[in-house]
Amino acid sequence: ERAPRIAVNYLVEDQTPFNGPLRLCPGTQHQPFQRAPSVAKESAESLLSTMCPLPAGTALVRDLRTWHGGTPNLSRAHRAMPNAEFTSPEMLSLLRPDDMPKCLPHELWQQMSDRGKHLARFIKAAEGETLDVSVDFDLELGGSLAQRFFDASEPAPLFAACRGALMPAKEIGSSRGMT
C-alpha cells in the first residue's frame, strides 16, 4: 500500500530522551484519527514509543496518517526538527491547486530545475506574493521549563513523577497560587 502523504523529519541535533523526542505509534496509520486516545488515556507503551536515541543527521520517513506526538522537552534548549512533506500522485489528483498551502516563495521556485518546478507547482506562492513564515516555540529561548511547561496544567500521568525533580515544592505551591 502506498501512503497518500509522507513526512521526512530531519534531525539537526541528537534526539535524546530529554530533549522532547518524537514518538510514533506503529500500525496506527490504518486507524481513524478520531480513535486516537487523549494523553491521559494512552497506554505506557504508546507514551514510551519514542524515536530515540538518534544521532543528528538522521532522516525519519513516516506515513502522515501514523499517530505521533511530542514528548516533554526536559532540556533548556529548543529542539528543532524541520520536515518536508510529500503527497502521492493519487492524492494530488483529488486536490485542487488552492487546497495546498503556499510555502515556497516564487523567487526560489524560479531558480529550481524544470522537474523541481513541476514537483513544487502546488506550493509556490504567486509572483509578488509575500509569505508569512515564522516558527513558534512552546518555550521562549532561555525561558524556564519549570514555569512554562508544567505551570497551569498537569503533566501526562506517566510524567507526573518528574514534577518534583523539575520544580522545587516552594515553586510548585507558588505557581498554583499557594504560599
PDB file of C-alpha atoms in Angstrom, residues 95-102 122:
ATOM      1  CA  LEU A  95      -6.893  18.039  -4.864  1.00  0.00           C
ATOM      2  CA  ARG A  96      -7.216  21.438  -6.455  1.00  0.00           C
ATOM      3  CA  PRO A  97      -4.111  23.672  -6.560  1.00  0.00           C
ATOM      4  CA  ASP A  98      -5.714  26.005  -3.995  1.00  0.00           C
ATOM      5  CA  ASP A  99      -6.057  23.127  -1.497  1.00  0.00           C
ATOM      6  CA  MET A 100      -2.315  23.135  -0.814  1.00  0.00           C
ATOM      7  CA  PRO A 101      -0.822  25.812   1.486  1.00  0.00           C
ATOM      8  CA  LYS A 102       1.614  28.097  -0.279  1.00  0.00           C
ATOM      9  CA  PHE A 122       1.149  23.413  -5.912  1.00  0.00           C
TER      10      PHE A 122
END
